[in-house]
mmCIF file of C-alpha atoms in Angstrom:
data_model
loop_
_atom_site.group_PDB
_atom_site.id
_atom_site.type_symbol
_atom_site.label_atom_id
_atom_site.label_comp_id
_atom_site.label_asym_id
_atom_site.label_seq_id
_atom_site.Cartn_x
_atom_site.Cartn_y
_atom_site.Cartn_z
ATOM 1 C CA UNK M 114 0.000 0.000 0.000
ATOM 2 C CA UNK M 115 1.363 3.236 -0.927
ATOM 3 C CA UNK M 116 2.007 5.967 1.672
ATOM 4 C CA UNK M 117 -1.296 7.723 -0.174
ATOM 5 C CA UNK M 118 -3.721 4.761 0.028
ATOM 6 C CA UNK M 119 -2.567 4.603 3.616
ATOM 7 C CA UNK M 120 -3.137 8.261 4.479
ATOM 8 C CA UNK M 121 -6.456 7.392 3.089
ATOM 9 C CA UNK M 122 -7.614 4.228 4.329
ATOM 10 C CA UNK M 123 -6.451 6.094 8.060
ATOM 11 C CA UNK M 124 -8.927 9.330 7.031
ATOM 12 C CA UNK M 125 -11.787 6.907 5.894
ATOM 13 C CA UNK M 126 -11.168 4.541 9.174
ATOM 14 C CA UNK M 127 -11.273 8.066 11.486
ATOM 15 C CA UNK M 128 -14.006 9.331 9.214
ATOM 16 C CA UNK M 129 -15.788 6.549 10.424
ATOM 17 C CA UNK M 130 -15.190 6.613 14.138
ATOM 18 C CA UNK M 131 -15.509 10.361 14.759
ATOM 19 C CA UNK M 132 -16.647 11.792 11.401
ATOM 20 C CA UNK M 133 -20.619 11.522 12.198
ATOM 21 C CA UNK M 134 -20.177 12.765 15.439
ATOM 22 C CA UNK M 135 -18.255 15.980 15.068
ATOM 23 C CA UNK M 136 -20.385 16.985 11.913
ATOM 24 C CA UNK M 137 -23.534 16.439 13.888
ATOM 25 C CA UNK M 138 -22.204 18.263 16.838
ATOM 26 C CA UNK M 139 -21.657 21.044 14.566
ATOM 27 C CA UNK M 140 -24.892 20.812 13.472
ATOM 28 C CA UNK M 141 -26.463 21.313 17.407
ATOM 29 C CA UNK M 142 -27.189 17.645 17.450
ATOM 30 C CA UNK M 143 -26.192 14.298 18.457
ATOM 31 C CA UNK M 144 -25.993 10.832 16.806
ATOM 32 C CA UNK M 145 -27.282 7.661 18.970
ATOM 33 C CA UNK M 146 -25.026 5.518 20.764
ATOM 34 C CA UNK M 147 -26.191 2.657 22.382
ATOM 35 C CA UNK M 148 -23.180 0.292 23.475
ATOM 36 C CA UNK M 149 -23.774 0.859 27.222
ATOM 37 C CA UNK M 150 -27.033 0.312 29.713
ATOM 38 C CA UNK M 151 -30.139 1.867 28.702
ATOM 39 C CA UNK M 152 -31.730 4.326 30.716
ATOM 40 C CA UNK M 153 -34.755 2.178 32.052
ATOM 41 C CA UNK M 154 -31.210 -0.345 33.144
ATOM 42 C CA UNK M 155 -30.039 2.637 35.372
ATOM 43 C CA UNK M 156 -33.495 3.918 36.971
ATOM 44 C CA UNK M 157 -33.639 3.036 40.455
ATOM 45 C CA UNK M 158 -36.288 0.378 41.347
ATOM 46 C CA UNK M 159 -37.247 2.373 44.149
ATOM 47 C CA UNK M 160 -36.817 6.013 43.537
ATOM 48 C CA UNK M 161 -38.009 6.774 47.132
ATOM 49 C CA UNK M 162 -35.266 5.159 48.544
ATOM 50 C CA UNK M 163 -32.818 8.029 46.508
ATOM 51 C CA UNK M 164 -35.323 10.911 48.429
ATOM 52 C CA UNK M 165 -37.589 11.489 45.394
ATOM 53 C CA UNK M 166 -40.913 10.777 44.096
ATOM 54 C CA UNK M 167 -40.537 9.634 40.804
ATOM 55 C CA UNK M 168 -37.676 7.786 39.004
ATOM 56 C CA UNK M 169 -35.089 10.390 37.468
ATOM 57 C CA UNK M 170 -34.520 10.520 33.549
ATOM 58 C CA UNK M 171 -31.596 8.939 32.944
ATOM 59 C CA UNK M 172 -31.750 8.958 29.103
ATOM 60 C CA UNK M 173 -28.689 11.560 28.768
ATOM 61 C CA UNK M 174 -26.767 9.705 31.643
ATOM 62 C CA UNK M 175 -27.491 6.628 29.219
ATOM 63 C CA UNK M 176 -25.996 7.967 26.271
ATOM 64 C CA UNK M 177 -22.903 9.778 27.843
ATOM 65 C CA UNK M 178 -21.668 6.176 29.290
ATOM 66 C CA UNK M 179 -22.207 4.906 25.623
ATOM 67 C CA UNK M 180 -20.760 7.782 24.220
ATOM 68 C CA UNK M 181 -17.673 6.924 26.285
ATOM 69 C CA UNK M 182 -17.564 3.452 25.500
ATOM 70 C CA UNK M 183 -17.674 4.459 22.076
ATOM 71 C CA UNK M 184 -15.205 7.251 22.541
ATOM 72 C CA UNK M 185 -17.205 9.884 20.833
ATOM 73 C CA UNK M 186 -15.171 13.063 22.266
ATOM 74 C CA UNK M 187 -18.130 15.464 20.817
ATOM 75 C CA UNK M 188 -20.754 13.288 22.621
ATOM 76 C CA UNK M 189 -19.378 13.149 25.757
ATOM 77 C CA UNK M 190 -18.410 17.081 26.018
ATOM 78 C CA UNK M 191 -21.629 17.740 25.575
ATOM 79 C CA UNK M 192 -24.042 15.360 27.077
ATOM 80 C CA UNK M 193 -21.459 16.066 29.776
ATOM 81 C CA UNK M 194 -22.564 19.494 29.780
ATOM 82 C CA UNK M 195 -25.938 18.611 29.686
ATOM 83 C CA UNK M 196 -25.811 16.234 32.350
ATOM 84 C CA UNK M 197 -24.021 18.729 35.171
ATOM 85 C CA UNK M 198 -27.150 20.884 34.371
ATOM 86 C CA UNK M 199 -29.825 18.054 35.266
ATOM 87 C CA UNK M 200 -30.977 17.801 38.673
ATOM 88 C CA UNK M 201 -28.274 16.547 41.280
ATOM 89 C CA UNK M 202 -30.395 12.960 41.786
ATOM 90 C CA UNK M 203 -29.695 12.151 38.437
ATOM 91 C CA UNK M 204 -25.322 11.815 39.040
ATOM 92 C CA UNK M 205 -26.103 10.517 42.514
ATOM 93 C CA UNK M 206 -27.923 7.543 40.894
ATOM 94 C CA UNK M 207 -24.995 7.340 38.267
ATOM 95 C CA UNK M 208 -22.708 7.709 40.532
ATOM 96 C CA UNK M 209 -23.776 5.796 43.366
ATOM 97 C CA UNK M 210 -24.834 2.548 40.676
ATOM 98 C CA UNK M 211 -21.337 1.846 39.634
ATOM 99 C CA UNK M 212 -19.643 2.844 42.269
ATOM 100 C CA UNK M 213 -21.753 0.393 44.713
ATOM 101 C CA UNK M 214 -21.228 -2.513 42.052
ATOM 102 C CA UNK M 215 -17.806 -1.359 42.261
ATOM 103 C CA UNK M 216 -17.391 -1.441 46.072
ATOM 104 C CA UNK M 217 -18.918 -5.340 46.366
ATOM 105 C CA UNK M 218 -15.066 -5.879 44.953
ATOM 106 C CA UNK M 219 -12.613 -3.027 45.820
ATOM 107 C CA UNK M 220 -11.947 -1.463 48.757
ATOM 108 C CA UNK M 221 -11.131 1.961 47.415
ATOM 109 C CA UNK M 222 -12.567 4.035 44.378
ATOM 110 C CA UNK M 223 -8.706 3.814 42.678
ATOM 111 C CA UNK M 224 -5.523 5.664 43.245
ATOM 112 C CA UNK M 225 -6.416 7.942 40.211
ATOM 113 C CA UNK M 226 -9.927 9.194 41.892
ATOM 114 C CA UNK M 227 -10.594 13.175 42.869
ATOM 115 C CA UNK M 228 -10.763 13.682 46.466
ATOM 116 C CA UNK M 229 -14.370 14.432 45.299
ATOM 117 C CA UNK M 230 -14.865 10.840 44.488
ATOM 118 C CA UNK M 231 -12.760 9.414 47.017
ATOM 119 C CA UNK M 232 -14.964 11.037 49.875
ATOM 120 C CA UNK M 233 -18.073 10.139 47.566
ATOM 121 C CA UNK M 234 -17.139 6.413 47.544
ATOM 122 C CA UNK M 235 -16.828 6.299 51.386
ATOM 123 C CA UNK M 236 -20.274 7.255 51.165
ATOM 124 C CA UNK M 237 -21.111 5.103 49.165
ATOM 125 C CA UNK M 238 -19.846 2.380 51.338
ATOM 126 C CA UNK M 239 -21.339 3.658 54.076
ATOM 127 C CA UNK M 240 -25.224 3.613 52.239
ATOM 128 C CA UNK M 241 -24.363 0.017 51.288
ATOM 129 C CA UNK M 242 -23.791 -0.981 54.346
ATOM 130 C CA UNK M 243 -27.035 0.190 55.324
ATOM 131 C CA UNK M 244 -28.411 -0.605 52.441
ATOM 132 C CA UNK M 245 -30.140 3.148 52.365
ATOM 133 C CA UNK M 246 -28.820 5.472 49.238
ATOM 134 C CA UNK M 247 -30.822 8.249 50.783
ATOM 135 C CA UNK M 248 -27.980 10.445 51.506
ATOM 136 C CA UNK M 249 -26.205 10.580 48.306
ATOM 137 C CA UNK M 250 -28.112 12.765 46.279
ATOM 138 C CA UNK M 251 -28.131 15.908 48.749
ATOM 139 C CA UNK M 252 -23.809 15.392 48.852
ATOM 140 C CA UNK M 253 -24.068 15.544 45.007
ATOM 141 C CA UNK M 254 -26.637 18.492 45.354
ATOM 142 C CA UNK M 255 -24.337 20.677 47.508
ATOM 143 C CA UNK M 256 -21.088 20.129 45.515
ATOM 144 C CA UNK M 257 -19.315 22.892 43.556
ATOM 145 C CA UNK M 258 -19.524 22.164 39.890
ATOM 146 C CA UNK M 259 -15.855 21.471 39.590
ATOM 147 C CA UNK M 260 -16.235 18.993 42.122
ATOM 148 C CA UNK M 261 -19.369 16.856 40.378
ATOM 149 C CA UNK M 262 -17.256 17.046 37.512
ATOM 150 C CA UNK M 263 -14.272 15.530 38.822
ATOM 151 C CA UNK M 264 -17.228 12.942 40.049
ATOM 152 C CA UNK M 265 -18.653 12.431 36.766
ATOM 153 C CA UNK M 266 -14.844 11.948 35.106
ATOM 154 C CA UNK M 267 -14.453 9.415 37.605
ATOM 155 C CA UNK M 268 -17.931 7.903 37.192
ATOM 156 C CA UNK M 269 -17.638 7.663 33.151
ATOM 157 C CA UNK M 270 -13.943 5.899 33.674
ATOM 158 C CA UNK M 271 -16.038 3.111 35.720
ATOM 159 C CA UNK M 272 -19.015 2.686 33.771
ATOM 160 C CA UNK M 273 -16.881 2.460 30.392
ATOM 161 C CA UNK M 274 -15.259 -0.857 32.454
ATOM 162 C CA UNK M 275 -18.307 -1.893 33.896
ATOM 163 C CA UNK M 276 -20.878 -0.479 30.630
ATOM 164 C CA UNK M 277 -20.639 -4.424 29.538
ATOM 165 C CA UNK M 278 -21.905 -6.292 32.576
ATOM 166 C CA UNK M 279 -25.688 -7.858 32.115
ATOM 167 C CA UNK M 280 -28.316 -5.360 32.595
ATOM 168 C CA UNK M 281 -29.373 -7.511 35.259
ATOM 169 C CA UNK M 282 -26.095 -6.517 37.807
ATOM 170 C CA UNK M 283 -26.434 -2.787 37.289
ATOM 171 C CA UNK M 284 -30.378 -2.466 38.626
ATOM 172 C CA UNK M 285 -30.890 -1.246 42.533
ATOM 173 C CA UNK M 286 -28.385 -2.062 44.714
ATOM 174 C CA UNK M 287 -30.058 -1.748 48.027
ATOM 175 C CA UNK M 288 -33.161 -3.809 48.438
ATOM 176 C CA UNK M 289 -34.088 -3.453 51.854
ATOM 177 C CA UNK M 290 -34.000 -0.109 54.172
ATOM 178 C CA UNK M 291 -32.091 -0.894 57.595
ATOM 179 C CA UNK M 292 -31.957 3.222 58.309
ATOM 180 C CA UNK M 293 -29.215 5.756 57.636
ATOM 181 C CA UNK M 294 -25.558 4.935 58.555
ATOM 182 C CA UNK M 295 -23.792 7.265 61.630
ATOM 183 C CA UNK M 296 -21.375 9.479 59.091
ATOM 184 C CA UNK M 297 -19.888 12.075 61.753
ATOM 185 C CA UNK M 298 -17.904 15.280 60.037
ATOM 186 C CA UNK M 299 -14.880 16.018 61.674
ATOM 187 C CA UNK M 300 -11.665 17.951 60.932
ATOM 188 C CA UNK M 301 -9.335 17.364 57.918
ATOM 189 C CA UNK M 302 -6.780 14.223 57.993
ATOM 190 C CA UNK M 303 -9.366 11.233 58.477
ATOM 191 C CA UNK M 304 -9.379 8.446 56.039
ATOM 192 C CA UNK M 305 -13.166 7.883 54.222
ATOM 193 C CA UNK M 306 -11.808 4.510 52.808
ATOM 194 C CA UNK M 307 -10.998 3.091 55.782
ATOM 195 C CA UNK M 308 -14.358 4.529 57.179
ATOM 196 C CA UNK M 309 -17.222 1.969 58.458
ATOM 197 C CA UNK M 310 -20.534 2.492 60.074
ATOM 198 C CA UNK M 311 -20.447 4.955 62.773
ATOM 199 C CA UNK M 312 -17.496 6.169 62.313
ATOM 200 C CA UNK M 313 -15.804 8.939 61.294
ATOM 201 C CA UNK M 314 -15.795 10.538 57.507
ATOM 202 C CA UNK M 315 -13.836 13.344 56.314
ATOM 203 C CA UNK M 316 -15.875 15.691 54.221
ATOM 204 C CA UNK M 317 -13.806 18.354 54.232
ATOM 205 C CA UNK M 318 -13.979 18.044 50.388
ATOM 206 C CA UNK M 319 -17.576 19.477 50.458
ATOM 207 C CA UNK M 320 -17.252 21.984 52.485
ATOM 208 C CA UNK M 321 -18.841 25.424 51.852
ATOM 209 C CA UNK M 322 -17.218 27.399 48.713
ATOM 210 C CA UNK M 323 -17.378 30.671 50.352
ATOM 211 C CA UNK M 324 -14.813 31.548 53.064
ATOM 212 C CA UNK M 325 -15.730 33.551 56.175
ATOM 213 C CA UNK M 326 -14.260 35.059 59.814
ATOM 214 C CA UNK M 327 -16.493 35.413 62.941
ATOM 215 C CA UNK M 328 -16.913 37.525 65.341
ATOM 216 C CA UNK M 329 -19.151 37.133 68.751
ATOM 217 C CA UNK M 330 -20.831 39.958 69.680
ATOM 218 C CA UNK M 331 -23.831 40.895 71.828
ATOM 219 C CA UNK M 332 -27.511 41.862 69.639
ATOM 220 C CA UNK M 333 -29.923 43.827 71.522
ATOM 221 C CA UNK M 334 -33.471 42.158 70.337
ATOM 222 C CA UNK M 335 -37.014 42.927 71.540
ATOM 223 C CA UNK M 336 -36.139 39.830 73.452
ATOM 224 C CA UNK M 337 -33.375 41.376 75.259
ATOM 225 C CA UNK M 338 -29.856 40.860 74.968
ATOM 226 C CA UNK M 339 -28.457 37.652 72.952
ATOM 227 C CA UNK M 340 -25.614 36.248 71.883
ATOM 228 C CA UNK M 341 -24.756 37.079 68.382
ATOM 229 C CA UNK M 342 -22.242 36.089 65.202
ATOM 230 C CA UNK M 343 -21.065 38.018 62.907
ATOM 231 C CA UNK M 344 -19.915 36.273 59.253
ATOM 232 C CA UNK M 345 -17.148 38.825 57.687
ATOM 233 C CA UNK M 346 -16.463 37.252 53.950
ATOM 234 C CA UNK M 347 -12.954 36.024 53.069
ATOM 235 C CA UNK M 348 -13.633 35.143 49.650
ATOM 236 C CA UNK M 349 -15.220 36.629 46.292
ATOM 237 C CA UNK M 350 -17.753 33.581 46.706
ATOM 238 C CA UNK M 351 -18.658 35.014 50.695
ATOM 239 C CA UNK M 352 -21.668 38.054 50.905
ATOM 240 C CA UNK M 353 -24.910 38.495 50.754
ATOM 241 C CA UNK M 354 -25.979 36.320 47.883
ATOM 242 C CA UNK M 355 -24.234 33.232 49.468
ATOM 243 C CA UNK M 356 -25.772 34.036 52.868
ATOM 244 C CA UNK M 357 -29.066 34.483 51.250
ATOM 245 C CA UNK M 358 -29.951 32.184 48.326
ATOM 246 C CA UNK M 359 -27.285 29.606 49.001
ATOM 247 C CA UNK M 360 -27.764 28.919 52.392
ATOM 248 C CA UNK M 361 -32.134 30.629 52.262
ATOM 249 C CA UNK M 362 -31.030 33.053 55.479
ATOM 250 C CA UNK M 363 -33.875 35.659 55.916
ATOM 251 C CA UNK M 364 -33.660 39.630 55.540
ATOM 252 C CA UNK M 365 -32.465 40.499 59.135
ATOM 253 C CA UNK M 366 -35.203 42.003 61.124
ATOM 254 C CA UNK M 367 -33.889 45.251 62.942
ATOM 255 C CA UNK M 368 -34.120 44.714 66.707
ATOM 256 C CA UNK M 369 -36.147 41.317 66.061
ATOM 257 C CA UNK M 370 -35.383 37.818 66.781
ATOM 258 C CA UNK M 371 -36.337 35.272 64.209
ATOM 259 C CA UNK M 372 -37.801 31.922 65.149
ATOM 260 C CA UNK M 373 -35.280 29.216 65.598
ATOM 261 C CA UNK M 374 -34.045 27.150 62.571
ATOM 262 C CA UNK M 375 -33.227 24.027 64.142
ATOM 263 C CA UNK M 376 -31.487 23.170 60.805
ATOM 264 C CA UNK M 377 -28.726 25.820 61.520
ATOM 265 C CA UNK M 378 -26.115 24.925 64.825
ATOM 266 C CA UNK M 379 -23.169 26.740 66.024
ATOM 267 C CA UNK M 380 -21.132 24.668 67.720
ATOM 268 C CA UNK M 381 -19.086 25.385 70.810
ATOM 269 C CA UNK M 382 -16.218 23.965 72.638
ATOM 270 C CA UNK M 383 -17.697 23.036 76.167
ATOM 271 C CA UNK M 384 -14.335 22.953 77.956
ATOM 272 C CA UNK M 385 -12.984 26.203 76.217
ATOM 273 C CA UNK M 386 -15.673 28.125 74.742
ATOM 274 C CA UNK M 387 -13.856 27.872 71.591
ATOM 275 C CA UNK M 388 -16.250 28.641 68.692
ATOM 276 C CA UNK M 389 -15.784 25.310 66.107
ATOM 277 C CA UNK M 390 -17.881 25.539 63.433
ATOM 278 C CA UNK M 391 -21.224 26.794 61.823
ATOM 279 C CA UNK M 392 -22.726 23.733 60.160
ATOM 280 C CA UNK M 393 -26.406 22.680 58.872
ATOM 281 C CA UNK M 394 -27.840 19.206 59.715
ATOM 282 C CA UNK M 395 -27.915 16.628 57.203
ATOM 283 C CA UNK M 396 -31.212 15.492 58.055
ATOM 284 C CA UNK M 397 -32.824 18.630 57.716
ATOM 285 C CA UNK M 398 -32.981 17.742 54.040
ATOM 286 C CA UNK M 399 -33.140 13.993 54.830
ATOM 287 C CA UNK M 400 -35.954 13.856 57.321
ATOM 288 C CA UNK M 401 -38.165 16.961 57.293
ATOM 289 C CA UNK M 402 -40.923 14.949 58.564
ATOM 290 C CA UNK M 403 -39.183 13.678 61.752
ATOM 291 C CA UNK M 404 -38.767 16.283 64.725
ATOM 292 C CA UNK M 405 -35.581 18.452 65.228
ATOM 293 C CA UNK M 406 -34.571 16.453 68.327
ATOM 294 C CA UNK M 407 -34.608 13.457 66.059
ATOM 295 C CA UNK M 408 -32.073 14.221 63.893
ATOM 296 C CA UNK M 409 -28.298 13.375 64.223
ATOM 297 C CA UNK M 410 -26.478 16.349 65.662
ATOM 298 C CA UNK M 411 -22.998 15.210 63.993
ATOM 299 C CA UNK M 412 -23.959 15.106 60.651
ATOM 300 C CA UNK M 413 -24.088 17.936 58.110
ATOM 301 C CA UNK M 414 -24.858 18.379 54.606
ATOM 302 C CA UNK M 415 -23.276 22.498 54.855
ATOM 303 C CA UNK M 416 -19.951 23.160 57.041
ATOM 304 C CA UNK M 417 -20.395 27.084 56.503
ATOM 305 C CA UNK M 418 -17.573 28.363 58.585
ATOM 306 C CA UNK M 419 -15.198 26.329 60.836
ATOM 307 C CA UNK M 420 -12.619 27.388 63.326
ATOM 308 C CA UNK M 421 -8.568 27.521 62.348
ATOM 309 C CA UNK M 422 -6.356 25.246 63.581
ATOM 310 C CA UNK M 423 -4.580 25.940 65.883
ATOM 311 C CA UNK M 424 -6.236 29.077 67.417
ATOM 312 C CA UNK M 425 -10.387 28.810 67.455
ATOM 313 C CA UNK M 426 -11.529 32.276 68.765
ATOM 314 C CA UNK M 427 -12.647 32.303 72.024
ATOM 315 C CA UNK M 428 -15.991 34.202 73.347
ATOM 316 C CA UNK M 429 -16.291 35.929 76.204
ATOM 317 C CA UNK M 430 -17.797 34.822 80.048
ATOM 318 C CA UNK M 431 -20.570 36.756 79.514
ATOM 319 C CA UNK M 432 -21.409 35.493 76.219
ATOM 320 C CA UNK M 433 -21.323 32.072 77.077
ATOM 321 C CA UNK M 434 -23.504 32.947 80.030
ATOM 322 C CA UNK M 435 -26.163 34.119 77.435
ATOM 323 C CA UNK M 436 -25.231 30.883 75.025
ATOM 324 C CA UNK M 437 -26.068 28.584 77.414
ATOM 325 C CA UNK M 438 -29.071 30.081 79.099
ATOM 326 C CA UNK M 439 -31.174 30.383 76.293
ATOM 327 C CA UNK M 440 -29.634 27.800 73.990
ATOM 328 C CA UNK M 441 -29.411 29.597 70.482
ATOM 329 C CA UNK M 442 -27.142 32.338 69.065
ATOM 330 C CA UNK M 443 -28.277 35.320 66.399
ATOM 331 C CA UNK M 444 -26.064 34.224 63.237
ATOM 332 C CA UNK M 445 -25.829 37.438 60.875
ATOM 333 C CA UNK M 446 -23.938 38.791 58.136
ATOM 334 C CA UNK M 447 -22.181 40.368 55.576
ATOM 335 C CA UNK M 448 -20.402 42.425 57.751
ATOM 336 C CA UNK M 449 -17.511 44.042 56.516
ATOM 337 C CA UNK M 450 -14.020 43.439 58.645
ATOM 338 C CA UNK M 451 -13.472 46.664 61.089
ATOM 339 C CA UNK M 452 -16.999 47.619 60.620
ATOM 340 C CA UNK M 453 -19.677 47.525 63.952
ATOM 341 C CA UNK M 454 -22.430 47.676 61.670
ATOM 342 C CA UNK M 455 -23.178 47.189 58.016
ATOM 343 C CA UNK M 456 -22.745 49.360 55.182
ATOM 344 C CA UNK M 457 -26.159 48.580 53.896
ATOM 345 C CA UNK M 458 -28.564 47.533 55.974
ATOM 346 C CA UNK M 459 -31.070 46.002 52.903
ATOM 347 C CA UNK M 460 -28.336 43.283 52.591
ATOM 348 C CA UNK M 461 -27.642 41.877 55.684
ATOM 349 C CA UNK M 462 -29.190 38.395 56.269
ATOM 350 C CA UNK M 463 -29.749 36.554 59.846
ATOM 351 C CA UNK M 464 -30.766 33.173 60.532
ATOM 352 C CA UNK M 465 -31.806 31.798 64.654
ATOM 353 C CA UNK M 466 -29.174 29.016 65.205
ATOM 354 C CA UNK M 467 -29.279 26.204 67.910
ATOM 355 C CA UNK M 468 -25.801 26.474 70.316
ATOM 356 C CA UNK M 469 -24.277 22.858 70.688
ATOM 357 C CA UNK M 470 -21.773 22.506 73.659
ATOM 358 C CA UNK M 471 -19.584 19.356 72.672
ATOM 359 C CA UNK M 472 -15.953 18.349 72.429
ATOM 360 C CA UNK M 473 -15.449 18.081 68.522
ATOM 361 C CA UNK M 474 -16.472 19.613 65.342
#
């Protein structure tokens, strides 16, 4: 074969493999690839075990794991695209399928894996012990979008090995609710693949994206005097639009106190005093039907702020006093660093936290 007939059989063999697809996704559309599960294979038999009503659509998480079988580079950049924008249940269930098939035989989700997915797979372990996937979606929900795509990288790398196994192996993974597994949130340095029910889990890697400082102070309400936070952002993500539409804190009410939102807990050092953390419950999202004092106290689906190592600021006597005796704390902000009071009053946000006296984050 001469060097031209080569050049050309090459061009008409890559014409074949990636022609169609890069000419359609010129075109705004997408050709059909079918070489992994279907979408009806990846559907959850239950979806009310995952937290939701009705089964999720899987048909573009379908045809992203064939387009990655197939190594279609256009198809998978943008049903990628598409799929980050779906609703977070719909990775969880991607997710969550191969990686629980995947944890029945490894004991770690690979040495390649994002700390996203590496924190994501102890989860993981930690539903299938407990046979409840219930937890997994809201993780996936309050990840950045670079992290769920590190996730989804990671996820497409396992379903392209495991995109071949029977139909049959790849349906619901958890067929009988025992309740949700213990996962307690502690500092950095813990090891989620060595984690097992009731123990601890590091998810430092889902933390909050904005950074913030604190500052106690004492807010004179109608109610008297209470103990108070101040947030002062760190970060271009930290301000008023974080405090308000990420985390839903209310307009702050001039001289008011707010109702309590047991979802929201400052917790507090009870040897020290030390201020560790600003953190919302887990099961707030989980269990909305159960009562407040139901839920686990040491698990957290938002770590807002939490206290530096190795010097947590310390409150004062008197605002302990005020901590303890009535049991919540004012949490407020924007507040700008230096400032006693806010440079615009229209954007400052509060929300009436529970105070939690305990010896770890």
């Amino acid at each position: 074969m001469t060097k031209s007939h080569g050049r050309k059989s090459r061009a008409r063999t890559k014409s074949r493999a990636r022609g169609a697809a890069f000419a359609s996704a010129n075109a705004g559309t997408l050709h059909q690839h079918t070489s992994g599960p279907s979408a009806a294979d990846l559907q959850p038999v239950d979806p009310t075990r995952w937290g939701v009503d009705t089964a999720p659509d899987m048909r573009t998480a379908s045809a992203l794991i064939s387009a990655c079988i197939d190594r279609c580079a256009p198809c998978q950049q943008s049903l990628a695209d598409k799929l980050l924008d779906e609703e977070a249940i719909v990775l969880a269930v991607l997710a969550g399928s191969v990686y629980t098939l995947h944890a029945e035989t490894e004991q770690d989700a690979g040495g390649l894996a994002s700390r996203a997915t590496q924190v994501f797979f102890g989860l993981v372990k930690q539903a299938r012990e407990y046979r409840d996937p219930g937890m997994l979606p809201p993780v996936v929900e309050m990840l950045p979008r670079e992290s769920r795509a590190a996730l989804l990288e990671d996820t497409l790398d396992m379903w392209t090995y495991y995109g071949h196994v029977d139909a049959g192996l790849l349906r619901e993974r958890y067929p009988s609710p025992t309740g949700l597994s213990t996962v307690t949130v502690t500092m950095e340095g813990n090891d989620p693949e060595k984690a097992g029910p009731g123990v601890v889990v590091d998810l430092s890697a889902l933390g909050h994206p904005a950074a913030y400082g604190v500052r106690t102070d004492m807010t004179r309400t109608g109610s008297g005097l209470v103990a108070s936070v101040a947030l002062v952002p760190e970060s271009p993500e930290a301000g008023y639009d974080d405090l308000r539409w990420r985390c839903g804190w209310e307009p702050y009410i001039f001289q008011g106190l707010p109702s309590v939102d047991p979802a929201w807990v400052l917790k507090i050092d009870r040897t020290s005093g030390a201020l560790l953390g600003i953190v919302r419950l887990l099961d707030a999202t989980l269990r909305p039907e159960r009562q407040p004092w139901e839920w686990r106290k040491d698990v957290y689906d938002r770590i807002l702020w939490r206290a530096p190592v190795p010097a947590p600021p310390l409150a004062s006597a008197k605002w302990l006093e005020t901590a303890r005796r009535r049991d919540t704390v004012l949490l407020y902000g924007p507040l700008d660093a230096g400032s006693d009071t806010p440079a615009d009053w229209e954007r400052l946000v509060s929300v009436h936290a529970y105070c939690q006296f305990t010896d770890r984050m």
